[in-house]
Amino acid sequence: MNDFQTVTRRKSRKKIRNKSFSSSLQHSYAEENFNTDDLIRLVLAAAVDFRKSPYKQVIFNGLLKSLNVLHSKAIAEVICYGLGSFSKNRSSKYQLATLLTIKNQYNCNVLVYDPIFTENEIEVLKTLELNVITINEEGKRTITNNRPTLVFMPHCPSQLLNNFLYCNWGPQLKNCIIVCNRWSAIVDQNPLGFVEDTTNYILRLYPYVVDIELKNEFEFIETFIETSIHIFPGLDETPLSFWGNREEPGYPKESNQFITSSSA
Ligand SMILES: C[S@@+](CC[C@H](N)C(=O)[O-])C[C@H]1O[C@@H](n2cnc3c(N)ncnc32)[C@H](O)[C@@H]1O
């Protein structure tokens, strides 16, 4: 496990709220009115770029290490929340290219959802044989199989991750490989009160997370900035009491970037 970095919480807590660091880095490309065929071509061209990039190997090495820990060679399913608008945002386009490459490599089912997908984008995703979730489940999807599930939440609001953990709260989380913003950054960059109130499942699981750092060598650095792979190999040793106190999380109405099912 020498290649792995177990997270430790830094002493200093910077007073930065759940700041939309990624939204400020989002690179828009002007043409928003691509037809479906054009958009498919753009996404497939991005997938070719991604496959040629050194970062592809960085991600796939990280996935391989994670699967080795899980004593598996296969990813059963991928769930992706918060991809964003890949017809307007370059990071989203390359994150979709990553998903397609993972799908191709592991021959697995891929589920995607973002409430901001346009009809055109949904059509493209379906044509690319991804399964588009039709309702805003706010990240509350229960994993039903005991095989590795990859959860891909690139630069997503913490509430989505927190909801996912809440929904799957128990030792079965050890089957999950979560690719998202580095947890140490989520915890360190939020004042304690904010984390405890709105992302408490992340905080509770934090001592058990193993962070597989992904050296960000991607050409468009903002696409994978602060992105890490997270696994939970030690969960079998947790006492039963650790999993008690499972209350449904609630969030303030003005929660940053998080779109609820009741939002207009
Ligand atoms: C900061 S953006 C990240 C977009 C893109 N992945 C990137 O890295 O630029 C956060 C994304 O989370 C999405 N989001 C917010 N609430 C969500 C929900 N309930 N389910 C899925 N995605 C959600 C937003 O629509 C937005 O696209």
Coordinates of C-alpha atoms and ligand atoms in Angstrom, one line a residue:
M1 CA 0.0 0.0 0.0
N2 CA 3.1 2.2 -0.4
D3 CA 1.6 4.0 -3.3
F4 CA -1.4 5.1 -1.4
Q5 CA -1.8 8.1 0.6
T6 CA -4.0 7.8 3.7
V7 CA -5.5 11.2 4.4
T8 CA -4.6 13.2 7.4
R9 CA -6.5 16.4 8.3
R10 CA -4.3 19.4 8.2
K11 CA -4.2 21.6 11.3
S12 CA -5.0 24.9 9.7
R13 CA -8.6 25.4 8.6
K14 CA -8.9 28.0 6.0
K15 CA -12.1 29.9 6.1
I16 CA -13.1 29.2 2.6
R17 CA -16.7 28.2 2.2
N18 CA -17.8 25.5 -0.3
K19 CA -16.6 27.9 -2.9
S20 CA -17.3 27.2 -6.5
F21 CA -13.7 26.9 -7.4
S22 CA -14.5 24.8 -10.3
S23 CA -17.3 27.0 -11.7
S24 CA -14.8 29.9 -11.7
L25 CA -12.5 27.7 -13.8
Q26 CA -15.1 26.4 -16.2
H27 CA -14.0 27.0 -19.7
S28 CA -16.9 27.7 -22.0
Y29 CA -16.8 27.2 -25.6
A30 CA -18.9 29.5 -27.6
E31 CA -21.0 27.3 -29.9
E32 CA -23.9 26.3 -27.8
N33 CA -26.2 25.3 -30.7
F34 CA -24.5 22.2 -31.9
N35 CA -26.9 19.7 -33.4
T36 CA -26.7 16.2 -32.0
D37 CA -24.4 14.8 -34.7
D38 CA -21.9 17.7 -34.3
L39 CA -21.9 17.2 -30.5
I40 CA -21.3 13.5 -30.9
R41 CA -18.4 14.2 -33.1
L42 CA -16.9 16.7 -30.6
V43 CA -17.3 14.3 -27.7
L44 CA -15.7 11.4 -29.7
A45 CA -12.8 13.7 -30.7
A46 CA -12.4 14.6 -27.0
A47 CA -12.3 10.8 -26.2
V48 CA -9.5 10.3 -28.8
D49 CA -7.6 13.2 -27.2
F50 CA -8.1 11.8 -23.8
R51 CA -7.0 8.3 -24.8
K52 CA -3.7 9.8 -26.1
S53 CA -3.0 11.9 -23.0
P54 CA -0.7 10.7 -20.2
Y55 CA -3.5 11.5 -17.8
K56 CA -5.5 8.5 -19.1
Q57 CA -2.8 6.2 -17.7
V58 CA -2.8 8.1 -14.4
I59 CA -6.5 7.5 -14.0
F60 CA -6.3 3.9 -15.2
N61 CA -3.4 3.1 -12.9
G62 CA -5.4 4.5 -10.0
L63 CA -8.4 2.4 -10.9
L64 CA -6.2 -0.7 -11.2
K65 CA -4.8 -0.1 -7.7
S66 CA -8.3 0.4 -6.3
L67 CA -9.5 -2.8 -8.0
N68 CA -6.5 -4.7 -6.7
V69 CA -7.5 -3.7 -3.1
L70 CA -11.0 -4.9 -3.8
H71 CA -9.6 -8.2 -5.3
S72 CA -11.4 -7.6 -8.5
K73 CA -10.6 -7.0 -12.1
A74 CA -14.0 -5.5 -13.1
I75 CA -16.1 -2.5 -12.5
A76 CA -19.7 -3.6 -12.4
E77 CA -21.3 -0.2 -12.8
V78 CA -20.4 3.5 -13.0
I79 CA -22.7 6.2 -11.5
C80 CA -21.9 9.8 -12.6
Y81 CA -23.5 12.8 -11.1
G82 CA -22.8 16.4 -11.9
L83 CA -21.0 16.1 -15.3
G84 CA -22.3 19.5 -16.2
S85 CA -23.1 20.8 -19.7
F86 CA -20.7 19.2 -22.0
S87 CA -22.0 21.2 -25.0
K88 CA -20.9 24.4 -23.3
N89 CA -18.2 23.4 -20.8
R90 CA -14.8 22.0 -21.9
S91 CA -14.2 20.3 -18.5
S92 CA -17.5 18.5 -18.8
K93 CA -16.7 17.4 -22.3
Y94 CA -13.4 15.8 -21.3
Q95 CA -15.0 14.3 -18.2
L96 CA -17.5 12.7 -20.5
A97 CA -14.6 11.5 -22.7
T98 CA -13.2 9.9 -19.5
L99 CA -16.4 8.1 -18.8
L100 CA -16.6 6.8 -22.3
T101 CA -13.1 5.5 -22.1
I102 CA -13.8 3.8 -18.8
K103 CA -17.0 2.3 -20.2
N104 CA -15.0 1.0 -23.2
Q105 CA -12.2 -0.5 -21.0
Y106 CA -14.4 -2.2 -18.4
N107 CA -17.4 -2.9 -20.6
C108 CA -19.7 -1.7 -17.8
N109 CA -23.1 -0.1 -17.4
V110 CA -22.8 3.7 -17.0
L111 CA -25.5 5.8 -15.4
V112 CA -25.4 9.6 -15.7
Y113 CA -27.4 12.5 -14.3
D114 CA -27.2 16.2 -14.1
P115 CA -30.3 18.4 -13.8
I116 CA -28.8 20.9 -16.3
F117 CA -28.5 18.4 -19.2
T118 CA -30.3 19.8 -22.2
E119 CA -32.6 17.6 -24.4
N120 CA -29.9 17.6 -27.0
E121 CA -27.3 16.5 -24.5
I122 CA -29.5 13.7 -23.3
E123 CA -30.0 12.5 -26.8
V124 CA -26.2 12.4 -27.3
L125 CA -25.7 10.5 -24.0
K126 CA -28.3 7.9 -25.1
T127 CA -26.7 7.6 -28.5
L128 CA -23.4 6.9 -26.8
E129 CA -25.1 4.1 -24.9
L130 CA -25.0 5.8 -21.5
N131 CA -28.1 5.4 -19.3
V132 CA -29.5 8.7 -18.3
I133 CA -31.3 8.7 -14.9
T134 CA -34.6 10.4 -15.4
I135 CA -35.2 11.9 -12.0
N136 CA -33.2 14.1 -9.6
E137 CA -32.4 11.6 -6.9
E138 CA -30.1 14.1 -5.2
G139 CA -27.3 11.5 -5.1
K140 CA -29.5 9.1 -3.1
R141 CA -28.9 5.9 -5.1
T142 CA -28.5 2.6 -3.3
I143 CA -25.9 0.3 -4.6
T144 CA -27.4 -3.2 -4.8
N145 CA -24.5 -5.3 -5.9
N146 CA -21.5 -6.4 -4.0
R147 CA -19.2 -5.8 -6.9
P148 CA -17.1 -2.7 -7.4
T149 CA -19.1 0.4 -8.3
L150 CA -17.3 3.5 -9.6
V151 CA -18.9 6.8 -8.4
F152 CA -17.8 9.7 -10.5
M153 CA -18.7 13.1 -9.2
P154 CA -16.3 15.6 -10.8
H155 CA -16.3 18.9 -8.9
C156 CA -19.7 18.3 -7.5
P157 CA -21.4 19.9 -4.6
S158 CA -20.5 18.1 -1.4
Q159 CA -24.2 17.5 -0.7
L160 CA -24.3 14.9 -3.5
L161 CA -21.5 12.9 -2.1
N162 CA -22.9 13.2 1.4
N163 CA -26.3 12.0 0.2
F164 CA -24.7 9.1 -1.6
L165 CA -22.8 8.0 1.6
Y166 CA -26.0 8.4 3.7
C167 CA -27.9 6.2 1.3
N168 CA -25.3 3.5 1.3
W169 CA -24.2 3.9 4.9
G170 CA -22.7 0.6 6.0
P171 CA -19.7 -1.6 5.4
Q172 CA -20.9 -2.2 1.8
L173 CA -19.3 1.2 1.0
K174 CA -16.1 -0.8 0.8
N175 CA -17.3 -1.8 -2.7
C176 CA -17.3 1.8 -3.9
I177 CA -14.5 3.6 -5.7
I178 CA -15.3 7.3 -5.5
V179 CA -13.7 9.8 -7.9
C180 CA -14.4 13.3 -6.7
N181 CA -12.8 16.4 -5.2
R182 CA -10.1 15.3 -2.7
W183 CA -11.8 14.7 0.6
S184 CA -9.0 16.4 2.5
A185 CA -9.7 19.5 0.5
I186 CA -13.4 19.2 1.2
V187 CA -12.8 18.9 4.9
D188 CA -9.9 21.4 5.2
Q189 CA -11.4 24.1 3.1
N190 CA -14.7 24.3 4.9
P191 CA -15.2 25.8 8.3
L192 CA -15.9 23.0 10.8
G193 CA -19.5 24.1 11.3
F194 CA -20.3 23.9 7.6
V195 CA -18.9 20.4 7.2
E196 CA -20.6 19.1 10.3
D197 CA -24.0 20.5 9.4
T198 CA -24.2 19.7 5.8
T199 CA -21.6 17.0 5.0
N200 CA -21.4 15.0 8.2
Y201 CA -21.3 11.6 6.5
I202 CA -18.1 12.6 4.7
L203 CA -16.7 13.8 8.0
R204 CA -17.6 10.5 9.8
L205 CA -16.1 8.3 7.1
Y206 CA -13.1 10.5 6.6
P207 CA -10.8 8.5 9.0
Y208 CA -11.4 5.4 6.8
V209 CA -10.7 6.9 3.4
V210 CA -7.6 6.0 1.4
D211 CA -6.9 8.7 -1.1
I212 CA -5.2 7.6 -4.3
E213 CA -3.7 10.8 -5.6
L214 CA -4.0 11.5 -9.3
K215 CA -1.2 13.6 -10.6
N216 CA -3.0 16.2 -12.7
E217 CA -1.1 16.1 -15.9
F218 CA -4.1 16.8 -18.1
E219 CA -3.6 19.4 -20.8
F220 CA -6.7 21.4 -19.6
I221 CA -5.7 21.4 -15.9
E222 CA -9.1 22.6 -14.6
T223 CA -10.8 19.4 -15.8
F224 CA -9.4 17.3 -13.1
I225 CA -8.1 19.8 -10.6
E226 CA -8.2 18.4 -7.0
T227 CA -9.6 15.2 -8.3
S228 CA -8.7 12.0 -6.4
I229 CA -9.7 8.4 -6.2
H230 CA -11.1 7.4 -2.8
I231 CA -11.5 3.8 -1.5
F232 CA -12.4 2.4 1.9
P233 CA -10.5 -0.9 2.5
G234 CA -10.8 -0.9 6.3
L235 CA -14.5 -0.9 6.7
D236 CA -14.8 -4.5 7.8
E237 CA -13.1 -3.5 11.0
T238 CA -15.5 -0.8 12.0
P239 CA -17.7 -1.6 15.0
L240 CA -21.4 -1.9 14.4
S241 CA -22.0 1.2 16.4
F242 CA -20.0 3.2 13.9
W243 CA -22.9 2.8 11.4
G244 CA -25.6 3.9 13.9
N245 CA -27.3 7.3 13.9
R246 CA -28.3 7.4 10.3
E247 CA -30.5 10.5 9.9
E248 CA -31.4 11.8 6.5
P249 CA -29.3 14.9 5.8
G250 CA -31.0 18.3 5.3
Y251 CA -29.4 21.3 3.8
P252 CA -30.1 25.0 3.9
K253 CA -32.2 26.2 1.0
E254 CA -29.4 28.4 -0.4
S255 CA -26.9 25.4 -0.6
N256 CA -24.2 26.3 -3.1
Q257 CA -24.6 24.7 -6.5
F258 CA -26.7 21.8 -5.2
I259 CA -30.0 21.4 -7.1
T260 CA -32.7 19.6 -5.2
S261 CA -35.6 17.7 -6.7
S262 CA -37.9 20.5 -5.5
S263 CA -36.0 23.3 -7.2
A264 CA -37.8 25.0 -10.0
Ligands
LIG1 C1 -19.3 22.8 -10.3 S1 -20.3 22.0 -11.4 C2 -19.2 20.8 -12.1 C3 -19.5 20.6 -13.5 C4 -18.3 19.8 -14.2 N1 -18.3 18.5 -13.7 C5 -17.0 20.5 -14.1 O1 -16.1 19.9 -13.4 O2 -16.9 21.6 -14.6 C6 -21.4 21.1 -10.4 C7 -22.4 20.3 -11.1 O3 -23.3 19.6 -10.2 C8 -24.6 19.5 -10.8 N2 -25.6 19.2 -9.8 C9 -26.2 20.0 -8.9 N3 -27.1 19.3 -8.2 C10 -27.2 18.1 -8.8 C11 -28.0 17.0 -8.5 N4 -29.0 17.0 -7.6 N5 -27.7 15.8 -9.2 C12 -26.7 15.8 -10.1 N6 -26.0 16.8 -10.4 C13 -26.2 18.0 -9.7 C14 -24.7 20.9 -11.3 O4 -25.8 21.0 -12.3 C15 -23.4 21.2 -12.0 O5 -23.3 20.8 -13.3

